[in-house]
Amino acid sequence: MQRKYSLRKPADYQRVRSTGALHQHGLVALYVRRADDGPRVGFTVGRRFGSAVRRNRVRRRLREAVRQFLPELASGWELLFVARSGVEQAGFGAIILAVERCLLKSGVLVRAPNRGTSAANGTDRHISGSEHGC
């Protein structure tokens, strides 16, 4: 993910978490806040997930799931994704689905739900019902 799309300072994370609206799914929580520029995205994975290796793996998977939606995000938003219990064991498809649902609920995703191939990046986002654990 390019640096211009990232929340970088601890103050940015705190501002989004304290003043942003919360949208939750079983695997991730999303705080959204209006901003002048953006979209800018940050990721938080708590120490309860274990060692730094495990936390970084969860963070990488979340970052990749969000990266697939970057071209479809509305500008003028700051987003903070917080990993929740179960995301470490979840399949990547389930993580993509959780991210998509949070983005749709928040109104930041500027397209209709699409379960097939994304025209923006050519990836197949079809998710079977048993994978997402809802």
PDB file of C-alpha atoms in Angstrom:
ATOM      1  CA  MET A   1       0.000   0.000   0.000  1.00  0.00           C
ATOM      2  CA  GLN A   2       1.388   3.392  -0.945  1.00  0.00           C
ATOM      3  CA  ARG A   3       2.463   5.710   1.843  1.00  0.00           C
ATOM      4  CA  LYS A   4      -0.024   8.414   0.825  1.00  0.00           C
ATOM      5  CA  TYR A   5      -2.845   6.025   1.781  1.00  0.00           C
ATOM      6  CA  SER A   6      -1.497   5.347   5.292  1.00  0.00           C
ATOM      7  CA  LEU A   7      -2.255   6.803   8.685  1.00  0.00           C
ATOM      8  CA  ARG A   8       1.230   7.399  10.062  1.00  0.00           C
ATOM      9  CA  LYS A   9       1.213   9.243  13.380  1.00  0.00           C
ATOM     10  CA  PRO A  10      -0.106   7.875  16.675  1.00  0.00           C
ATOM     11  CA  ALA A  11      -2.203  11.047  16.948  1.00  0.00           C
ATOM     12  CA  ASP A  12      -3.911  10.130  13.652  1.00  0.00           C
ATOM     13  CA  TYR A  13      -4.830   6.699  15.009  1.00  0.00           C
ATOM     14  CA  GLN A  14      -6.114   8.170  18.266  1.00  0.00           C
ATOM     15  CA  ARG A  15      -8.187  10.838  16.495  1.00  0.00           C
ATOM     16  CA  VAL A  16      -9.897   8.303  14.221  1.00  0.00           C
ATOM     17  CA  ARG A  17     -10.551   5.887  17.073  1.00  0.00           C
ATOM     18  CA  SER A  18     -11.949   8.513  19.450  1.00  0.00           C
ATOM     19  CA  THR A  19     -14.056  10.577  17.027  1.00  0.00           C
ATOM     20  CA  GLY A  20     -14.832   8.129  14.222  1.00  0.00           C
ATOM     21  CA  ALA A  21     -17.978   6.074  13.683  1.00  0.00           C
ATOM     22  CA  LEU A  22     -17.656   2.361  14.453  1.00  0.00           C
ATOM     23  CA  HIS A  23     -18.785  -0.394  12.067  1.00  0.00           C
ATOM     24  CA  GLN A  24     -18.195  -4.009  13.104  1.00  0.00           C
ATOM     25  CA  HIS A  25     -18.061  -7.438  11.561  1.00  0.00           C
ATOM     26  CA  GLY A  26     -17.113 -10.721  13.184  1.00  0.00           C
ATOM     27  CA  LEU A  27     -13.469 -10.456  12.115  1.00  0.00           C
ATOM     28  CA  VAL A  28     -12.749  -6.718  11.955  1.00  0.00           C
ATOM     29  CA  ALA A  29     -13.940  -3.448  13.393  1.00  0.00           C
ATOM     30  CA  LEU A  30     -13.760  -0.297  11.280  1.00  0.00           C
ATOM     31  CA  TYR A  31     -13.600   3.268  12.569  1.00  0.00           C
ATOM     32  CA  VAL A  32     -14.318   5.904   9.910  1.00  0.00           C
ATOM     33  CA  ARG A  33     -13.884   9.650  10.153  1.00  0.00           C
ATOM     34  CA  ARG A  34     -14.319  12.461   7.639  1.00  0.00           C
ATOM     35  CA  ALA A  35     -11.078  14.132   6.583  1.00  0.00           C
ATOM     36  CA  ASP A  36      -9.899  16.742   4.109  1.00  0.00           C
ATOM     37  CA  ASP A  37      -7.814  14.327   2.083  1.00  0.00           C
ATOM     38  CA  GLY A  38      -7.610  10.609   1.774  1.00  0.00           C
ATOM     39  CA  PRO A  39      -8.617   7.920   1.852  1.00  0.00           C
ATOM     40  CA  ARG A  40      -6.035   7.156   4.516  1.00  0.00           C
ATOM     41  CA  VAL A  41      -5.979   3.757   6.197  1.00  0.00           C
ATOM     42  CA  GLY A  42      -4.457   2.366   9.391  1.00  0.00           C
ATOM     43  CA  PHE A  43      -4.404  -1.077  10.997  1.00  0.00           C
ATOM     44  CA  THR A  44      -4.329  -2.094  14.658  1.00  0.00           C
ATOM     45  CA  VAL A  45      -3.609  -5.617  15.865  1.00  0.00           C
ATOM     46  CA  GLY A  46      -3.531  -6.011  19.653  1.00  0.00           C
ATOM     47  CA  ARG A  47      -0.964  -7.903  21.669  1.00  0.00           C
ATOM     48  CA  ARG A  48      -3.538 -10.543  22.521  1.00  0.00           C
ATOM     49  CA  PHE A  49      -2.784 -12.059  19.104  1.00  0.00           C
ATOM     50  CA  GLY A  50       0.594 -13.157  20.416  1.00  0.00           C
ATOM     51  CA  SER A  51       4.095 -12.572  19.164  1.00  0.00           C
ATOM     52  CA  ALA A  52       5.092  -9.832  16.749  1.00  0.00           C
ATOM     53  CA  VAL A  53       5.346 -12.430  13.992  1.00  0.00           C
ATOM     54  CA  ARG A  54       1.691 -13.410  14.432  1.00  0.00           C
ATOM     55  CA  ARG A  55       0.503  -9.789  14.744  1.00  0.00           C
ATOM     56  CA  ASN A  56       2.411  -8.764  11.630  1.00  0.00           C
ATOM     57  CA  ARG A  57       0.924 -11.665   9.665  1.00  0.00           C
ATOM     58  CA  VAL A  58      -2.590 -10.545  10.614  1.00  0.00           C
ATOM     59  CA  ARG A  59      -1.700  -6.946   9.716  1.00  0.00           C
ATOM     60  CA  ARG A  60      -0.315  -7.990   6.306  1.00  0.00           C
ATOM     61  CA  ARG A  61      -3.457  -9.985   5.509  1.00  0.00           C
ATOM     62  CA  LEU A  62      -5.713  -7.072   6.491  1.00  0.00           C
ATOM     63  CA  ARG A  63      -3.604  -4.637   4.481  1.00  0.00           C
ATOM     64  CA  GLU A  64      -3.813  -6.836   1.390  1.00  0.00           C
ATOM     65  CA  ALA A  65      -7.587  -7.228   1.749  1.00  0.00           C
ATOM     66  CA  VAL A  66      -8.039  -3.449   1.992  1.00  0.00           C
ATOM     67  CA  ARG A  67      -5.622  -2.816  -0.883  1.00  0.00           C
ATOM     68  CA  GLN A  68      -8.004  -4.616  -3.230  1.00  0.00           C
ATOM     69  CA  PHE A  69     -10.682  -2.018  -2.473  1.00  0.00           C
ATOM     70  CA  LEU A  70      -8.509   1.140  -2.617  1.00  0.00           C
ATOM     71  CA  PRO A  71      -9.569   2.188  -6.143  1.00  0.00           C
ATOM     72  CA  GLU A  72     -13.212   1.993  -5.029  1.00  0.00           C
ATOM     73  CA  LEU A  73     -12.916   4.010  -1.806  1.00  0.00           C
ATOM     74  CA  ALA A  74     -14.409   7.484  -1.619  1.00  0.00           C
ATOM     75  CA  SER A  75     -11.957  10.293  -0.969  1.00  0.00           C
ATOM     76  CA  GLY A  76     -12.093  12.365   2.181  1.00  0.00           C
ATOM     77  CA  TRP A  77     -12.057   9.552   4.758  1.00  0.00           C
ATOM     78  CA  GLU A  78      -9.706   8.219   7.403  1.00  0.00           C
ATOM     79  CA  LEU A  79     -10.174   4.515   8.142  1.00  0.00           C
ATOM     80  CA  LEU A  80      -8.870   2.453  11.038  1.00  0.00           C
ATOM     81  CA  PHE A  81      -9.230  -1.336  10.873  1.00  0.00           C
ATOM     82  CA  VAL A  82      -8.961  -3.187  14.184  1.00  0.00           C
ATOM     83  CA  ALA A  83      -8.388  -6.962  14.127  1.00  0.00           C
ATOM     84  CA  ARG A  84     -10.876  -8.968  16.190  1.00  0.00           C
ATOM     85  CA  SER A  85     -10.826 -12.490  17.570  1.00  0.00           C
ATOM     86  CA  GLY A  86     -10.846 -15.185  14.915  1.00  0.00           C
ATOM     87  CA  VAL A  87      -9.183 -13.182  12.153  1.00  0.00           C
ATOM     88  CA  GLU A  88      -5.925 -15.079  12.628  1.00  0.00           C
ATOM     89  CA  GLN A  89      -7.560 -18.453  11.890  1.00  0.00           C
ATOM     90  CA  ALA A  90      -9.903 -17.134   9.178  1.00  0.00           C
ATOM     91  CA  GLY A  91      -9.288 -17.788   5.523  1.00  0.00           C
ATOM     92  CA  PHE A  92      -8.224 -14.882   3.349  1.00  0.00           C
ATOM     93  CA  GLY A  93     -11.564 -14.923   1.529  1.00  0.00           C
ATOM     94  CA  ALA A  94     -13.377 -14.460   4.831  1.00  0.00           C
ATOM     95  CA  ILE A  95     -11.168 -11.483   5.654  1.00  0.00           C
ATOM     96  CA  ILE A  96     -11.917  -9.896   2.281  1.00  0.00           C
ATOM     97  CA  LEU A  97     -15.637 -10.390   2.870  1.00  0.00           C
ATOM     98  CA  ALA A  98     -15.438  -8.865   6.362  1.00  0.00           C
ATOM     99  CA  VAL A  99     -13.548  -5.830   5.049  1.00  0.00           C
ATOM    100  CA  GLU A 100     -16.016  -5.405   2.188  1.00  0.00           C
ATOM    101  CA  ARG A 101     -19.033  -5.576   4.498  1.00  0.00           C
ATOM    102  CA  CYS A 102     -17.561  -3.006   6.879  1.00  0.00           C
ATOM    103  CA  LEU A 103     -16.747  -0.665   4.002  1.00  0.00           C
ATOM    104  CA  LEU A 104     -20.257  -1.023   2.582  1.00  0.00           C
ATOM    105  CA  LYS A 105     -21.897  -0.429   5.983  1.00  0.00           C
ATOM    106  CA  SER A 106     -19.828   2.696   6.497  1.00  0.00           C
ATOM    107  CA  GLY A 107     -20.664   4.101   3.054  1.00  0.00           C
ATOM    108  CA  VAL A 108     -17.002   4.537   2.136  1.00  0.00           C
ATOM    109  CA  LEU A 109     -17.101   2.009  -0.712  1.00  0.00           C
ATOM    110  CA  VAL A 110     -18.462   3.810  -3.775  1.00  0.00           C
ATOM    111  CA  ARG A 111     -19.836   0.865  -5.735  1.00  0.00           C
ATOM    112  CA  ALA A 112     -22.601  -1.693  -5.466  1.00  0.00           C
ATOM    113  CA  PRO A 113     -21.747  -5.048  -3.817  1.00  0.00           C
ATOM    114  CA  ASN A 114     -20.013  -7.323  -6.307  1.00  0.00           C
ATOM    115  CA  ARG A 115     -19.473 -11.002  -5.669  1.00  0.00           C
ATOM    116  CA  GLY A 116     -17.787 -11.682  -8.994  1.00  0.00           C
ATOM    117  CA  THR A 117     -14.629 -10.399 -10.636  1.00  0.00           C
ATOM    118  CA  SER A 118     -13.633  -6.863  -9.761  1.00  0.00           C
ATOM    119  CA  ALA A 119     -13.281  -4.680 -12.814  1.00  0.00           C
ATOM    120  CA  ALA A 120     -10.827  -2.461 -10.947  1.00  0.00           C
ATOM    121  CA  ASN A 121      -8.079  -5.012 -10.448  1.00  0.00           C
ATOM    122  CA  GLY A 122      -9.101  -8.257 -12.125  1.00  0.00           C
ATOM    123  CA  THR A 123      -9.193 -10.373  -8.992  1.00  0.00           C
ATOM    124  CA  ASP A 124     -11.888 -12.882  -8.208  1.00  0.00           C
ATOM    125  CA  ARG A 125     -13.619 -12.033  -4.936  1.00  0.00           C
ATOM    126  CA  HIS A 126     -16.225 -14.783  -4.955  1.00  0.00           C
ATOM    127  CA  ILE A 127     -16.657 -16.049  -1.406  1.00  0.00           C
ATOM    128  CA  SER A 128     -18.530 -19.185  -0.440  1.00  0.00           C
ATOM    129  CA  GLY A 129     -20.987 -18.860   2.431  1.00  0.00           C
ATOM    130  CA  SER A 130     -19.231 -21.323   4.730  1.00  0.00           C
ATOM    131  CA  GLU A 131     -15.910 -19.465   4.682  1.00  0.00           C
ATOM    132  CA  HIS A 132     -16.829 -16.178   6.297  1.00  0.00           C
ATOM    133  CA  GLY A 133     -18.052 -17.448   9.653  1.00  0.00           C
ATOM    134  CA  CYS A 134     -20.919 -15.017  10.136  1.00  0.00           C
TER     135      CYS A 134
END
